[in-house]
Amino acid sequence: MTDIKHIAATASRDYTSFDVVIVGSGASGSIAARTLAEKGFHVALLEYGALVSPGALYAPNQATYSKARTSPHGRADGNPWTACAVGGGMQFYNAIMFRYRQADLSASQYLRTDMEIDWPISLLDLEPFYSEIESLLEISGTYGFQPYPASQRGLLISNAMRELGITPKSVPLAIRPPKTTNGCIECSSCNHLVCPTNAKANILAKSVLDDSAFPGSISVLYGCFVNSIELRSDCHAEALECYVPLSSQRIRIPVKAVIVCANAIQSAALMLRSKSRHAPTGIGNDSDLVGRGLSFKISGYSVGYVKNPAALPAHWGPHATVYTDDFYEHPGVPCRFGGLIYEANLDSPGENIGRVRLHYIAGEEPWSHNRVMLDSAIDPHGIPYIRIAYKNSENDRARISFLANRAEDTLRRLGASCIERMPFSRGKGSSHLHGTMRAGSFPKTSVVDHCGKIHGLTNIYVMDGSVMNFAGNSHPTHTIMANAKRMALSLAEKEN
Ligand SMILES: Cc1cc2nc3c(=O)[nH]c(=O)nc-3n(C[C@H](O)[C@H](O)[C@H](O)COP(=O)(O)OP(=O)(O)OC[C@H]3O[C@@H](n4cnc5c(N)ncnc54)[C@H](O)[C@@H]3O)c2cc1C
């Protein structure tokens, strides 16, 4: 059974026994650890956050950790995490698990920026790994797992969409449907919550880190912030310099190979903090690309109010059960490239009374001026603040406005009035993080190769959303996991 301990409880440990050390225990780090342990590797997962229990809420776990700056001399008001916890953002997510389409991996047919947009792999490379994740997480509507039934609001939205000639579909959810074995008991609205019953899959609920059947092993050491990677002159990582806030101590963990899975903001920041005489501008940053191309999702909400609130009671259950992808690639959308529109219930059951809310999202254009940097100021632990520079492009504003208008057509059709559009801004961060450690064949235009290895270095890999050159028009976690599994398998095959 996997060893999960606060790092302070391992003070006398010999850290040299690990074959691979992974930074970050979220969706990508955990699935990479599992893949390597399946192949006989002994893996340590270093995680800054703590263990969160079933029923825990998101806000306290997000707010505890250092924030980023969003202007040169401003307050630290940006969010450089999805969440900071063993299991990462997936502990609190909505469990919406779409596969990407080929267009997401070759988006240059629709969008042009000053960066490479296409991924160095195709959808075919991801397909076997998508299937494995679907079976591991029991994603609804795949492989004999029944589709998740539409909620009351989902049925209204579906009918309105059909009347408008739009095709509604059932959202693929990593949540066991109600009335199935260990299914959802509809105790709350699922967003921002660790599922109290484990019906919603997450890293711990699904025992993704359980190594008991594997020839290798996984040790999770949490409460440990990885501050920098120490390079030897021959382009080889020798150790990680870590900070333990509990004891205010710095420790050095030797590594044979390191995989960074800290999310697209934190992974880039770690590389930039790892400046040394062997990497004067940070690790992997010879072409000044680390941190550039930061991309989130462009998104927004529209909410409509029905005349008789009693007809639409509170909502218990998933954040979303129905969506449409009719506008994903569509001649009417600006750039012919849109995204998804889907049901998006509010966080607490009662907030939904008399209201229907729709969310629309699309992948945004990656531009080099959208980036992660290090600020000159240091935080209370002596670590440089992360700074985020970010603004939307005109194309992206046009694309999302198109989706907003279609969402509002749907709300009007189902009888809602007083429709409000909630403005979108990701200037202070997002939970969908991509693009800062771009993947490709050439060191001039990319930081890592198609298997996540940093160009020119022998044993440093990145396997999270930062290697995604285009953010994709739908939710990323399924793809982040499938891609991390693919890259970890390639590392295992190379080392064996
Ligand atoms: C409320 C919410 C709802 C969401 N809903 C969905 C959804 O429905 N569908 C979907 O696809 N996605 C959703 N997401 C996004 C999803 O959580 C992320 O896509 C996913 O978690 C990314 O996994 P990751 O491994 O790349 O990064 P993360 O999950 O962010 O994991 C990175 C981990 O690294 C740790 N870390 C970072 N820096 C360091 C360091 N220097 N040292 C040590 N540890 C470090 C962090 O603490 C964190 O635990 C949601 C996110 C949130 C917060």
Tab-separated table of N, CA and C in Angstrom, residues 31-41 125 128-129 132 259 451 461 463 481-496:
chain	number	residue	atom	x	y	z
A	31	ILE	N	-0.757	10.054	-12.126
A	31	ILE	CA	-0.879	8.999	-13.149
A	31	ILE	C	0.518	8.628	-13.673
A	32	ALA	N	1.432	9.614	-13.698
A	32	ALA	CA	2.811	9.291	-14.108
A	32	ALA	C	3.434	8.350	-13.081
A	33	ALA	N	3.211	8.610	-11.785
A	33	ALA	CA	3.770	7.744	-10.727
A	33	ALA	C	3.213	6.328	-10.861
A	34	ARG	N	1.920	6.240	-11.086
A	34	ARG	CA	1.288	4.915	-11.210
A	34	ARG	C	1.867	4.149	-12.402
A	35	THR	N	2.011	4.845	-13.526
A	35	THR	CA	2.520	4.196	-14.743
A	35	THR	C	3.934	3.660	-14.510
A	36	LEU	N	4.755	4.458	-13.825
A	36	LEU	CA	6.140	4.021	-13.577
A	36	LEU	C	6.181	2.874	-12.565
A	37	ALA	N	5.339	2.938	-11.532
A	37	ALA	CA	5.323	1.855	-10.523
A	37	ALA	C	4.847	0.553	-11.173
A	38	GLU	N	3.907	0.667	-12.114
A	38	GLU	CA	3.447	-0.536	-12.841
A	38	GLU	C	4.612	-1.197	-13.582
A	39	LYS	N	5.591	-0.376	-13.969
A	39	LYS	CA	6.741	-0.889	-14.729
A	39	LYS	C	7.936	-1.202	-13.825
A	40	GLY	N	7.732	-1.157	-12.507
A	40	GLY	CA	8.789	-1.594	-11.595
A	40	GLY	C	9.646	-0.479	-11.005
A	41	PHE	N	9.290	0.780	-11.265
A	41	PHE	CA	10.100	1.892	-10.742
A	41	PHE	C	9.685	2.231	-9.308
A	125	ASP	N	-2.102	9.024	-30.989
A	125	ASP	CA	-1.102	8.724	-29.948
A	125	ASP	C	-1.759	8.685	-28.564
A	128	PRO	N	-5.138	5.137	-26.902
A	128	PRO	CA	-5.117	4.010	-25.944
A	128	PRO	C	-5.101	4.477	-24.491
A	129	PHE	N	-4.500	5.638	-24.249
A	129	PHE	CA	-4.373	6.126	-22.873
A	129	PHE	C	-5.691	6.720	-22.394
A	132	GLU	N	-7.679	3.827	-21.192
A	132	GLU	CA	-7.279	3.327	-19.863
A	132	GLU	C	-7.797	4.227	-18.749
A	259	ILE	N	10.574	14.376	-12.722
A	259	ILE	CA	9.445	14.734	-13.600
A	259	ILE	C	8.697	15.865	-12.899
A	451	CYS	N	8.073	13.738	-25.734
A	451	CYS	CA	7.908	12.866	-24.560
A	451	CYS	C	8.147	13.624	-23.264
A	461	TYR	N	12.139	16.044	-16.927
A	461	TYR	CA	10.940	15.905	-17.760
A	461	TYR	C	9.820	16.795	-17.206
A	463	MET	N	5.519	16.830	-17.439
A	463	MET	CA	4.425	15.985	-17.955
A	463	MET	C	3.046	16.493	-17.556
A	481	MET	N	-4.126	13.691	-18.187
A	481	MET	CA	-3.801	12.356	-17.646
A	481	MET	C	-3.335	11.405	-18.750
A	482	ALA	N	-4.071	11.411	-19.875
A	482	ALA	CA	-3.713	10.489	-20.967
A	482	ALA	C	-2.307	10.813	-21.479
A	483	ASN	N	-2.012	12.107	-21.608
A	483	ASN	CA	-0.708	12.513	-22.143
A	483	ASN	C	0.406	12.207	-21.134
A	484	ALA	N	0.143	12.418	-19.846
A	484	ALA	CA	1.158	12.108	-18.824
A	484	ALA	C	1.443	10.610	-18.828
A	485	LYS	N	0.408	9.817	-18.991
A	485	LYS	CA	0.582	8.353	-19.020
A	485	LYS	C	1.438	7.956	-20.232
A	486	ARG	N	1.125	8.574	-21.362
A	486	ARG	CA	1.900	8.285	-22.582
A	486	ARG	C	3.384	8.639	-22.377
A	487	MET	N	3.628	9.819	-21.808
A	487	MET	CA	5.022	10.258	-21.652
A	487	MET	C	5.753	9.409	-20.596
A	488	ALA	N	5.048	9.060	-19.507
A	488	ALA	CA	5.688	8.256	-18.456
A	488	ALA	C	6.033	6.867	-18.989
A	489	LEU	N	5.164	6.325	-19.811
A	489	LEU	CA	5.433	5.006	-20.394
A	489	LEU	C	6.666	5.071	-21.302
A	490	SER	N	6.761	6.158	-22.036
A	490	SER	CA	7.920	6.288	-22.922
A	490	SER	C	9.213	6.398	-22.100
A	491	LEU	N	9.149	7.109	-20.972
A	491	LEU	CA	10.328	7.198	-20.086
A	491	LEU	C	10.683	5.805	-19.537
A	492	ALA	N	9.633	5.062	-19.115
A	492	ALA	CA	9.881	3.730	-18.549
A	492	ALA	C	10.527	2.821	-19.589
A	493	GLU	N	10.042	2.901	-20.829
A	493	GLU	CA	10.590	2.023	-21.882
A	493	GLU	C	12.029	2.386	-22.196
A	494	LYS	N	12.317	3.686	-22.139
A	494	LYS	CA	13.678	4.143	-22.434
A	494	LYS	C	14.663	3.684	-21.347
A	495	GLU	N	14.207	3.730	-20.097
A	495	GLU	CA	15.104	3.409	-18.980
A	495	GLU	C	15.288	1.911	-18.790
A	496	ASN	N	14.316	1.106	-19.262
A	496	ASN	CA	14.389	-0.342	-18.993
A	496	ASN	C	15.323	-1.066	-19.961
